[in-house]
Short mmCIF file of C-alpha atoms in Angstrom, two decimals:
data_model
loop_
_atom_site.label_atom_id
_atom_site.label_comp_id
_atom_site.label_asym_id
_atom_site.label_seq_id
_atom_site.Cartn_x
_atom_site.Cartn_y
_atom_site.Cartn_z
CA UNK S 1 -20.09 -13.12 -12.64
CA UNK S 2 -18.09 -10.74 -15.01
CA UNK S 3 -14.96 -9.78 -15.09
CA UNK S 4 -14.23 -6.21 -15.64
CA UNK S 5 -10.70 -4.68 -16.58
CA UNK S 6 -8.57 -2.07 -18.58
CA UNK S 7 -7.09 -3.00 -21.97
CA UNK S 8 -3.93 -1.58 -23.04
CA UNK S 9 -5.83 0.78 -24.64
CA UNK S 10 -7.66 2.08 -21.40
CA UNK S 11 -10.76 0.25 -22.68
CA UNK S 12 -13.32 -1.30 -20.52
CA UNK S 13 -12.73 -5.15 -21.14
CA UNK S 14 -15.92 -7.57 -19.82
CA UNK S 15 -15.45 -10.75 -20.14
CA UNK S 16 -16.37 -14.49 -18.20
CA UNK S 17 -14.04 -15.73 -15.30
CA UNK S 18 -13.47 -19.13 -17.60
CA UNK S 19 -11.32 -16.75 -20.24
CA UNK S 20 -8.99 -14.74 -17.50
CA UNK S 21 -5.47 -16.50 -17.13
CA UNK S 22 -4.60 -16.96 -13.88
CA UNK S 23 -7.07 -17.95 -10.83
CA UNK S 24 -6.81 -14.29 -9.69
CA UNK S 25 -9.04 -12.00 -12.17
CA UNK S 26 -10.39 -8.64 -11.86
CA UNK S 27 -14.04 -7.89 -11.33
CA UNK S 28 -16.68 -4.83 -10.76
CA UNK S 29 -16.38 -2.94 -7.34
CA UNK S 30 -16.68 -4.99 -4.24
CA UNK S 31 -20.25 -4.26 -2.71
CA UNK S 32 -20.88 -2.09 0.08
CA UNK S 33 -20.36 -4.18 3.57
CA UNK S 34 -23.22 -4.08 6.02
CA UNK S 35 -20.97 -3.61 9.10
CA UNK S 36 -21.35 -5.60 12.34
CA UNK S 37 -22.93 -4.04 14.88
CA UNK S 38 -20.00 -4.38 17.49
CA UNK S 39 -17.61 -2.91 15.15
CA UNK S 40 -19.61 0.52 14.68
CA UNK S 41 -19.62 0.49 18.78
CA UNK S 42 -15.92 -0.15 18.71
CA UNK S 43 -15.53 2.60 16.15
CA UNK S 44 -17.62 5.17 18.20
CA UNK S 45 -15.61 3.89 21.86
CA UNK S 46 -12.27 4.91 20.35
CA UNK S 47 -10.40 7.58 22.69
CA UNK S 48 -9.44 10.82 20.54
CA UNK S 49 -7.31 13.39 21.84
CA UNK S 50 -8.00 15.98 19.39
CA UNK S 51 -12.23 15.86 19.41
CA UNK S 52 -14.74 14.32 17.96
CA UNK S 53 -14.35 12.38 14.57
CA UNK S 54 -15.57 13.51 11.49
CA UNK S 55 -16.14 9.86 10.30
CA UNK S 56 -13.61 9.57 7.74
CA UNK S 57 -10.49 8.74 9.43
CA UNK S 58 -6.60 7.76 8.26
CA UNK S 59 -5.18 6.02 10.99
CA UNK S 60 -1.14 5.42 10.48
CA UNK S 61 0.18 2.07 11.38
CA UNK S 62 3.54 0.09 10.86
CA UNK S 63 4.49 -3.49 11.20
CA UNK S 64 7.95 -3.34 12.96
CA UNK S 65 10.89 -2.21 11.06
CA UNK S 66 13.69 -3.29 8.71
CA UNK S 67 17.38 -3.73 9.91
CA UNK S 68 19.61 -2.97 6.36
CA UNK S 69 22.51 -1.14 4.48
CA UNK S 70 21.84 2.52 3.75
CA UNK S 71 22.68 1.60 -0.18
CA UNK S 72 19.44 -0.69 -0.38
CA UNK S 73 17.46 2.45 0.35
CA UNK S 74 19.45 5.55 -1.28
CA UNK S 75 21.23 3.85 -4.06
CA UNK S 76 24.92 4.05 -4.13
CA UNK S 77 25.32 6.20 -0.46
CA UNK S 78 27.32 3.36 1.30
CA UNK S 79 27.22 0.52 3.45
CA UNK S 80 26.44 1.78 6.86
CA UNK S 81 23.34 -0.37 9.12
CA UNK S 82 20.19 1.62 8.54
CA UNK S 83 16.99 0.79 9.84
CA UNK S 84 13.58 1.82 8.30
CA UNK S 85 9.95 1.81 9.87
CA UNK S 86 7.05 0.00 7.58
CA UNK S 87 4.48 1.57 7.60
CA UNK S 88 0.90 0.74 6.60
CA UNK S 89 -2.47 2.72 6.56
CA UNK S 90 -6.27 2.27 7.64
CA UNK S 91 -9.03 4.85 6.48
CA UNK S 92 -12.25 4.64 7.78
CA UNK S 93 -15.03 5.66 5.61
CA UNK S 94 -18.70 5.46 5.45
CA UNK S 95 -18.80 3.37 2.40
CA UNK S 96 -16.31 0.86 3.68
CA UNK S 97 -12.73 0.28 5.12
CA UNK S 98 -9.79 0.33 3.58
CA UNK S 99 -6.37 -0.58 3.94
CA UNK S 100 -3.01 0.34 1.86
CA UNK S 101 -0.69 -2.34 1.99
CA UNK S 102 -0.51 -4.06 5.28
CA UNK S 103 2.88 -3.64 5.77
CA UNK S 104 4.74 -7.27 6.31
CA UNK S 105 2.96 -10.08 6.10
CA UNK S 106 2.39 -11.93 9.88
CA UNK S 107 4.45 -15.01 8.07
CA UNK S 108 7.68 -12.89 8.29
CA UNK S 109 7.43 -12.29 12.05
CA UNK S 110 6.65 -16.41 12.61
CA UNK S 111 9.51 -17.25 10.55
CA UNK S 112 11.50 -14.55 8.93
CA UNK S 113 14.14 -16.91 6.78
CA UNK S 114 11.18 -19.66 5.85
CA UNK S 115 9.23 -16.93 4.61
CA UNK S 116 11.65 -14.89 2.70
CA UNK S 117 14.59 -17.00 2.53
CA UNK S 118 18.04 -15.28 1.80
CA UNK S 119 16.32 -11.90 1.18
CA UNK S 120 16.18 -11.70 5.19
CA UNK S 121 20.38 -11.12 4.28
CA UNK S 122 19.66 -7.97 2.76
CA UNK S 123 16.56 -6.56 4.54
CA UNK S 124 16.14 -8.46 7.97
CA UNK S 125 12.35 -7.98 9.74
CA UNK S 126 12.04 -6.52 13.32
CA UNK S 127 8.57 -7.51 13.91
CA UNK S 128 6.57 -8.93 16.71
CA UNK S 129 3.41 -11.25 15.93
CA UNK S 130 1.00 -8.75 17.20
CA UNK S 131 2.29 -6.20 14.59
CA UNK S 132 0.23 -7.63 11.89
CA UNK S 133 -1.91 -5.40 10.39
CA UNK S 134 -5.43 -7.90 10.73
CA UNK S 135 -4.70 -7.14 14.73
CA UNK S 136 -3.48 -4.10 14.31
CA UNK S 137 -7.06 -2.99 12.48
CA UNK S 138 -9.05 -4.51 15.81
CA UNK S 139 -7.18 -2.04 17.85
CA UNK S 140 -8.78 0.61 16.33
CA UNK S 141 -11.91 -1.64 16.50
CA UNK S 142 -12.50 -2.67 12.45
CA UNK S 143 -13.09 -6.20 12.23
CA UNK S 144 -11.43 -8.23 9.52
CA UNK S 145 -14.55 -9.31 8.09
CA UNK S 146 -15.45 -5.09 7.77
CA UNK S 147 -12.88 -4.62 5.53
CA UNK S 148 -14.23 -3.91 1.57
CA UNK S 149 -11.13 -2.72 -0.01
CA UNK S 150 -6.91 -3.32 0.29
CA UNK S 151 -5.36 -1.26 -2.48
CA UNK S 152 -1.67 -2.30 -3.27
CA UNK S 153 0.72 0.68 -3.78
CA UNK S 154 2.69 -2.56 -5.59
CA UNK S 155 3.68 -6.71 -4.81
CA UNK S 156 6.56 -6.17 -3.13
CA UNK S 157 7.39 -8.39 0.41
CA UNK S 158 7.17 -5.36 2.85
CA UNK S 159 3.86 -4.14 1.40
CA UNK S 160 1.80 -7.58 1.00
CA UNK S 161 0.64 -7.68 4.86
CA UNK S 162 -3.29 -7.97 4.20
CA UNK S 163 -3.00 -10.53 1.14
CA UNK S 164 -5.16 -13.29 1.85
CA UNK S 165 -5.97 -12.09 5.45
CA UNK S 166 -9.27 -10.09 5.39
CA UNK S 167 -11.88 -12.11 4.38
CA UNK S 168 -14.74 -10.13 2.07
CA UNK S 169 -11.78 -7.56 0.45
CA UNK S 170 -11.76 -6.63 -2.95
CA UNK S 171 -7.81 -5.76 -3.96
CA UNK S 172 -6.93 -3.36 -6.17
CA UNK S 173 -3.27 -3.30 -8.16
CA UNK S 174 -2.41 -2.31 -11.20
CA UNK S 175 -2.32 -5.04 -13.68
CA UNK S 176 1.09 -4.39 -14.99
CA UNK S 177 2.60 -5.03 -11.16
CA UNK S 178 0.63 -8.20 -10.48
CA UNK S 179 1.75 -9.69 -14.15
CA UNK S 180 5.01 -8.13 -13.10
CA UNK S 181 5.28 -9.99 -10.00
CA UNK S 182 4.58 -13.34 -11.41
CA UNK S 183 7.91 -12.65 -13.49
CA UNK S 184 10.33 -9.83 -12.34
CA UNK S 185 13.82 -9.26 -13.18
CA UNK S 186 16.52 -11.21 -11.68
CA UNK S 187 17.46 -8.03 -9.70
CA UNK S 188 13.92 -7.91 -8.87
CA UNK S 189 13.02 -11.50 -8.20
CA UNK S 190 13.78 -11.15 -3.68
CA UNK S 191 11.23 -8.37 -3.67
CA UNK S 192 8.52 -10.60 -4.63
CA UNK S 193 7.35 -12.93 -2.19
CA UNK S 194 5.03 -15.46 -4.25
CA UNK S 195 2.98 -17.06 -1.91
CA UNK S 196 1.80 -13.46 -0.56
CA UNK S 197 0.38 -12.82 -3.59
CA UNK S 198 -0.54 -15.99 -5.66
CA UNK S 199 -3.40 -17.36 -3.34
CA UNK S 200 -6.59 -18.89 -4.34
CA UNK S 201 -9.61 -16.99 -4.13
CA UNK S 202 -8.49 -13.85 -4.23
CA UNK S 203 -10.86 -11.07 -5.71
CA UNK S 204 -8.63 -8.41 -7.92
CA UNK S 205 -9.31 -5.54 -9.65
CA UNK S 206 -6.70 -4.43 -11.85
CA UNK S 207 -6.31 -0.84 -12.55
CA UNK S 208 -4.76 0.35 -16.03
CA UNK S 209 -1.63 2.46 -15.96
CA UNK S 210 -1.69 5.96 -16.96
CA UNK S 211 -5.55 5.04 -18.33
CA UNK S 212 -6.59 4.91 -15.11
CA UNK S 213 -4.90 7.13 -13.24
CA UNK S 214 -6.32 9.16 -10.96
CA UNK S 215 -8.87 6.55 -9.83
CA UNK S 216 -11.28 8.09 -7.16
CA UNK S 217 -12.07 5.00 -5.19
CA UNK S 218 -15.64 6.07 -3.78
CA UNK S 219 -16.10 8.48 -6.02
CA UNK S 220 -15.65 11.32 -3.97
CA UNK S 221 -12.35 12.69 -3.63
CA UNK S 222 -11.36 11.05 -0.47
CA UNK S 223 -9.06 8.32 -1.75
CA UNK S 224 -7.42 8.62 -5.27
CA UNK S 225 -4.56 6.49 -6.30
CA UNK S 226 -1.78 8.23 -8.44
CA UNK S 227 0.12 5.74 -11.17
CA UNK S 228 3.84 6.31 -9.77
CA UNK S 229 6.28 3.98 -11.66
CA UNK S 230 9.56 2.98 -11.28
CA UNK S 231 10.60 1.70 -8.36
CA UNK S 232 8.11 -1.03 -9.54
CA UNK S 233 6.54 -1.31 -12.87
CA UNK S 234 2.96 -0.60 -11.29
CA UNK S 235 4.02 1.23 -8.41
CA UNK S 236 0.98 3.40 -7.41
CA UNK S 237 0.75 6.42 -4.63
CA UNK S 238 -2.22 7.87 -2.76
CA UNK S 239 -3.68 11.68 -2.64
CA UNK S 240 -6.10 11.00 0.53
CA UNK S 241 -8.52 14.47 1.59
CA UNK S 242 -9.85 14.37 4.68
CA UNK S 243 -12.68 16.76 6.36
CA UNK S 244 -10.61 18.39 8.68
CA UNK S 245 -6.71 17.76 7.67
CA UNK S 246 -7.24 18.06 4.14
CA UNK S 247 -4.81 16.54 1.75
CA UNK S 248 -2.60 13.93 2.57
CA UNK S 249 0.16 12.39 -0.26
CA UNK S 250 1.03 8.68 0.64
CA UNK S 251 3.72 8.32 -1.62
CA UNK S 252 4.69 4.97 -0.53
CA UNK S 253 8.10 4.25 -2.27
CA UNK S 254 7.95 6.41 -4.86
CA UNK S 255 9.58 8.10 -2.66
CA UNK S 256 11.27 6.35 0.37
CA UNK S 257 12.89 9.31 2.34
CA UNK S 258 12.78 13.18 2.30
CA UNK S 259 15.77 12.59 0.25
CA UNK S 260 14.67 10.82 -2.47
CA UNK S 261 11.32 13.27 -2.49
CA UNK S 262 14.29 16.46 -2.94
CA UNK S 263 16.17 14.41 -5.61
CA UNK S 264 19.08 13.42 -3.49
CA UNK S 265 18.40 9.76 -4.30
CA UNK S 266 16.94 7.19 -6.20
CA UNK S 267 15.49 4.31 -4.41
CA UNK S 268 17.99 1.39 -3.70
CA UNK S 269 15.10 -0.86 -5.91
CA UNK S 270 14.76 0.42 -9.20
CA UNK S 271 13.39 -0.79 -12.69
CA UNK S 272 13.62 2.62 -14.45
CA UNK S 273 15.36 5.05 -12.62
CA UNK S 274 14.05 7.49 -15.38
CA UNK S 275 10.55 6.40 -13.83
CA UNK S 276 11.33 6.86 -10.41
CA UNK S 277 12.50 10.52 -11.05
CA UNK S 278 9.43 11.33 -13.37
CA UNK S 279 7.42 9.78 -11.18
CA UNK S 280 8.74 11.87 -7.89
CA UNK S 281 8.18 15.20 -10.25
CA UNK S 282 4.98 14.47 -10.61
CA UNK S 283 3.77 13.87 -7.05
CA UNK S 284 5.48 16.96 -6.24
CA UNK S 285 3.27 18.93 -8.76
CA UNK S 286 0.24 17.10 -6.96
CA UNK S 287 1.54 17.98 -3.65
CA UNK S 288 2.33 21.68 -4.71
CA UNK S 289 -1.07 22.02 -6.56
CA UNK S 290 -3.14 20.99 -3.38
CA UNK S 291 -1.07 22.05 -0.41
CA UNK S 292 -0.97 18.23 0.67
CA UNK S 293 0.94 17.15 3.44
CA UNK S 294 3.12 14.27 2.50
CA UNK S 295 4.13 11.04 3.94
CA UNK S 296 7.17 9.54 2.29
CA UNK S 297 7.63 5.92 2.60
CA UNK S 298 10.16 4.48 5.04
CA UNK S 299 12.29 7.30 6.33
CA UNK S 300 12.84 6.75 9.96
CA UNK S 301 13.19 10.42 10.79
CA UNK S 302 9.91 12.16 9.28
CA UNK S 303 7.75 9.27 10.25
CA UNK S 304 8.27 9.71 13.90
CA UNK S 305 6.92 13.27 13.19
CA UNK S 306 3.13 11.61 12.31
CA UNK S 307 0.48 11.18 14.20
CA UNK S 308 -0.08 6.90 15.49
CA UNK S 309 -2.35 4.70 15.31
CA UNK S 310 -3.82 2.98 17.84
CA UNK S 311 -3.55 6.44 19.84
CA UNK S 312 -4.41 8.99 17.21
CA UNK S 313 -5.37 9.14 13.87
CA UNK S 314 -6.33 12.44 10.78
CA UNK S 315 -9.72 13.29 9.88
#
């Protein structure tokens, strides 16, 4: 097998499993799935309020919420309790199923403290068992095992949901965040969960910063990923176009709230705040270019306005 990456220069960089570092390495595109046939039944039983499908769908999950202190989300507003949904996202496609994120990993809603120890202080998990995203996907009727793809907007705890947890996935991250993630910052250090991400036999493919930006998943337009730094070294968003809705901007926590997308705020989680704000200008001039209809991260308010899976989903 080879191992395909992006240099620091942008370069394709082949090379043998034996030479990469760690027991996680990148490698080529994870081959097209044949899908079971009682998942494609599933997919064409689902109820639909709005019509039929067009067959490329983004259904909007979330795996409970998080109980904290309004500074650990707008940085510097204050110390009041303020609680934040986590979300996470399916699409169905043709060529395969994906997932962004996950959301919190099932380990958090078994045992909250073992899992993330004193970080539970700061950002405390309101999640039931059944929120993970594994059965959260079979309510929409994808099997775990139909999965090809989990992108990773970045390593952090409340994002890591599907590591390890869908069986034949290919994940793709950007190579600065998982080296990043193996050795943050101490301010950085709670957000990282280690045995979310450092697993054995995990298939990565590592995307290259700025050189890779823009990556068009299937080729298609449908799902691109946008490098967004900042909040995380390898933070990365999503433009997703769909058939019939069009443009959607996932910015994940590039932006967390309305506020922080209208410059009212940097995120309470920061390793450039220079980043953060370049990063927010620049989704904006993606979101202004194509009309798109965006989805910031966590705010409680605006994400009560989308439309939620199991019961609906865009297309």
């Amino acid at each position: 097998m080879k191992i395909v990456e992006f240099d620091d220069k942008g370069r394709r960089v082949e090379s043998d499993p034996g030479s990469v570092p760690r027991k996680a390495a990148a490698s080529a595109l994870a081959p097209r799935p044949v899908f079971a046939r009682s998942d494609a039944a599933a997919h064409q039983s689902q109820p639909r309020r709005r019509g039929a499908s067009s067959g490329i769908e983004l259904h909007m999950f979330q795996t409970g919420t998080l109980r904290t202190k309004l500074k650990y989300i707008k940085m510097n507003q204050g110390e009041s309790d303020f609680e934040i949904p986590v979300p996470w996202f399916l699409i169905k496609h043709p060529l395969g199923n994906v997932v962004i994120d996950g959301g919190n990993a099932i380990e958090a809603a078994i045992d909250k403290r073992g899992h993330w120890g004193a970080v539970v202080d700061a950002y405390d998990p309101v999640m039931a068992i059944a929120d993970n995203c594994v059965d959260q996907c079979k309510s929409v009727g994808v099997d775990p095992h139909n999965v090809r793809y989990v992108l990773q907007s970045h390593l952090h705890l409340d994002h890591t949901g599907a590591l390890g947890h869908f069986p034949k996935v290919q994940y793709v991250v950007h190579r600065v965040e998982y080296d990043y993630a193996f050795n943050p910052h101490w301010f950085s250090k709670g957000a990282y969960i280690r045995a979310d991400f450092d697993r054995p036999g995990l298939d990565w493919k590592f995307l290259g910063g700025e050189y890779t930006d823009h990556f068009d998943l299937y080729g298609d337009g449908t799902i691109r990923t946008i490098f967004t730094p900042g909040h995380s070294p390898g933070h990365q968003s999503f433009l997703i176009t769909l058939p019939n809705s069009g443009p959607i901007l996932l910015t994940i926590d590039a932006a967390y709230t309305v506020d922080h997308w209208n410059n009212l705020a940097l995120p309470g989680l920061v390793v450039s705040s220079a980043d953060a704000a370049n990063s927010v200008a620049k989704l904006r001039r993606i979101a202004e270019t194509t009309g798109a209809t965006v989805v910031t991260g966590h705010d409680p308010v605006t994400w009560e306005t989308f439309r939620k899976a199991p019961n609906d989903f865009y297309d």
